[in-house]
Coordinates of N, CA and C in Angstrom, one line a residue:
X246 N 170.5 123.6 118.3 CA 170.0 122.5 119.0 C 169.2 121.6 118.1
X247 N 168.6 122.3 117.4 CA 167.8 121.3 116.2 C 168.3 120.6 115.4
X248 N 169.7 120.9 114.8 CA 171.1 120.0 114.4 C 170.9 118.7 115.0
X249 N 171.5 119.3 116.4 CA 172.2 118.0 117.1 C 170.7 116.9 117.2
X250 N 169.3 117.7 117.4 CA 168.3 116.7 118.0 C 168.0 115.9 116.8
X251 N 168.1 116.1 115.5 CA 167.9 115.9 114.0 C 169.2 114.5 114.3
X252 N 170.0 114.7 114.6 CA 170.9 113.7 114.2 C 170.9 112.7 115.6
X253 N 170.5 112.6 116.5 CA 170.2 112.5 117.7 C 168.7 111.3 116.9
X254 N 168.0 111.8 116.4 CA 167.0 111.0 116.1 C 167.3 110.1 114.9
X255 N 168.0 110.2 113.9 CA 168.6 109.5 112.7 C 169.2 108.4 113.5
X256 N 170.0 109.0 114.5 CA 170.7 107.5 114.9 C 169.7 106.9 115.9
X257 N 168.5 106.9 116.0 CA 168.0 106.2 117.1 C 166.8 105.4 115.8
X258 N 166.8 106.2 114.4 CA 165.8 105.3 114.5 C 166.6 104.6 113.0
X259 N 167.8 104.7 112.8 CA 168.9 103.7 112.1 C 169.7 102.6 112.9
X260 N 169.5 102.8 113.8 CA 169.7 101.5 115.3 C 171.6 101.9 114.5
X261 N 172.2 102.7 114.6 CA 173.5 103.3 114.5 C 173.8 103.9 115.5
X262 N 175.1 104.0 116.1 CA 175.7 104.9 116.8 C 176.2 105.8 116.3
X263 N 175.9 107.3 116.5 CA 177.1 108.5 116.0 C 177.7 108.8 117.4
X264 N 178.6 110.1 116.6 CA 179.4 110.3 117.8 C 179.4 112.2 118.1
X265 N 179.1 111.9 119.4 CA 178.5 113.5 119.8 C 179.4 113.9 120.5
X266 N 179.9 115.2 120.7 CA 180.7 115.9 121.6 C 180.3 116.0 122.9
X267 N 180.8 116.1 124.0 CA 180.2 116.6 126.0 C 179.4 117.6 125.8
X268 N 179.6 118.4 125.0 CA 178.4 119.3 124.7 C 177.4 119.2 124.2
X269 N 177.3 118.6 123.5 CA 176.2 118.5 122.3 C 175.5 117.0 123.3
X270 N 175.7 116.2 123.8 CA 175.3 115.4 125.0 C 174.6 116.3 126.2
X271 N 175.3 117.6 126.4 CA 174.7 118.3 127.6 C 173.6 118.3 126.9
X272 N 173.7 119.4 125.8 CA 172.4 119.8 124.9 C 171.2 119.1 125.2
X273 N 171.7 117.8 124.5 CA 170.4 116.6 124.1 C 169.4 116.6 125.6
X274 N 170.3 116.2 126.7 CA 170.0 116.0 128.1 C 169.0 117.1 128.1
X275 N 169.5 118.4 127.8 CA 168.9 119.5 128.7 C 167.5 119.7 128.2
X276 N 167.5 119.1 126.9 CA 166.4 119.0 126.2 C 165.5 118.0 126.3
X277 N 165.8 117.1 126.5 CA 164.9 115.9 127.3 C 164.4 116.2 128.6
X278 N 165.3 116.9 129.2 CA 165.0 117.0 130.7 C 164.0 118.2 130.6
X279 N 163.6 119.3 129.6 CA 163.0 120.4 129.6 C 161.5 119.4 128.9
X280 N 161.7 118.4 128.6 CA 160.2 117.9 127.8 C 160.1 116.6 128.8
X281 N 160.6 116.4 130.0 CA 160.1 115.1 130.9 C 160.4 113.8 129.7
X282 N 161.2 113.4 128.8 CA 161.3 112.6 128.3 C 162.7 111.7 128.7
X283 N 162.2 111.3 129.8 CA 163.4 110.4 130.5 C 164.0 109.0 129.9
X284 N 162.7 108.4 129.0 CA 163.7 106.9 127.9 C 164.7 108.0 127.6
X285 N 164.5 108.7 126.3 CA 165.6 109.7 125.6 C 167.0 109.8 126.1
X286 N 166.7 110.1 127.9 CA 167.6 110.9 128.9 C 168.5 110.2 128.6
X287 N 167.7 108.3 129.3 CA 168.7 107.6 129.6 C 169.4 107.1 128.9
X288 N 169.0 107.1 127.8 CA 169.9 106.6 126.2 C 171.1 107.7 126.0
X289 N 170.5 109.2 125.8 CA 171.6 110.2 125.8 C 172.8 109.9 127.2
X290 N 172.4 109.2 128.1 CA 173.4 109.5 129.1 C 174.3 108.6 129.2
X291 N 173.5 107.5 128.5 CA 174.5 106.1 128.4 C 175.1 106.2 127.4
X292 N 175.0 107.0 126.5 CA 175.9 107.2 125.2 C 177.1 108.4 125.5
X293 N 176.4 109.1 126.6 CA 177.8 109.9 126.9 C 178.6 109.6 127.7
X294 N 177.9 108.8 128.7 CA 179.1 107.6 129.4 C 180.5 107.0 128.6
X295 N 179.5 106.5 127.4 CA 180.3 105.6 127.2 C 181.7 106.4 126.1
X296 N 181.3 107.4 125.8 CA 182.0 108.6 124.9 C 182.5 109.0 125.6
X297 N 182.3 110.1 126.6 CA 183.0 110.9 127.4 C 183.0 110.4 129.0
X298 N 183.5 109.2 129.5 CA 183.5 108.7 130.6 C 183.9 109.4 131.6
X299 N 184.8 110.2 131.7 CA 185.3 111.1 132.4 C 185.1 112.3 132.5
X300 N 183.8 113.0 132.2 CA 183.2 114.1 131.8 C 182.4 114.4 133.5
X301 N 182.6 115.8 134.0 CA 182.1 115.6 135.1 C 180.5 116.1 134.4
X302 N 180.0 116.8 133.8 CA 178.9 117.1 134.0 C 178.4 116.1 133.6
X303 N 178.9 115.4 132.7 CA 178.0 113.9 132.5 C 177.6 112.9 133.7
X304 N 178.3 113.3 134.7 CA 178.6 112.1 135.9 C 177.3 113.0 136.6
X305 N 177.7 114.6 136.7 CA 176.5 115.2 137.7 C 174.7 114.8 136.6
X306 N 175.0 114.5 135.6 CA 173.8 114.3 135.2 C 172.8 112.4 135.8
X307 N 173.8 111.9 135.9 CA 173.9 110.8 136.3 C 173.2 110.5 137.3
X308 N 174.0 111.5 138.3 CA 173.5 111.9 139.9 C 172.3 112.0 139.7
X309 N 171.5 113.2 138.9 CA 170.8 113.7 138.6 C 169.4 112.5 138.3
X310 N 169.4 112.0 137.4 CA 168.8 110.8 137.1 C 168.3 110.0 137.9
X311 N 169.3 109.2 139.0 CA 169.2 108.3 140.4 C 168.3 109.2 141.2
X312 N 168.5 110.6 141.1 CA 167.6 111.4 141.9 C 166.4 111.3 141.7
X313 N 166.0 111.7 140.7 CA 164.6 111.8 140.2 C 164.0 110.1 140.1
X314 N 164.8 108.7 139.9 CA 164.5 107.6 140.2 C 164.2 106.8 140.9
X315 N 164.3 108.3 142.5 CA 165.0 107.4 144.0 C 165.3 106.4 144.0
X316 N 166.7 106.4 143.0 CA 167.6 105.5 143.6 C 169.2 105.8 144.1
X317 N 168.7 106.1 145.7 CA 169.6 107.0 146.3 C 170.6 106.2 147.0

């Protein structure tokens, strides 16, 4: 996990995109979501959107998000 968070932060503060796997996206999430750091979340989510669009856990994360934003 400290891999992916290491390069997770290179690209945020190189204003670059890399490219992360549906997993390594769960990862990042599950780790934002364990430290209440929801900017993070929503960057991680919108970058896995846009990578893995069709990923259901990315979609249930989604859900996930609107929930806790009540925007239901």
């Amino acid at each position: 996990m400290k891999e992916i968070l290491l390069r997770y932060i290179r690209m945020e503060n190189s204003g670059t995109e890399s490219y992360f796997d549906a997993d390594e996206i769960i990862e990042l999430l599950d780790h934002f979501e364990d430290t209440s750091d929801f900017k993070h979340y929503e960057k991680v989510l919108d970058l896995g959107k846009k990578l893995h669009p069709n990923n259901i856990e990315i979609k249930i994360r989604l859900c996930k998000l609107l929930i806790h934003k009540k925007e239901y």
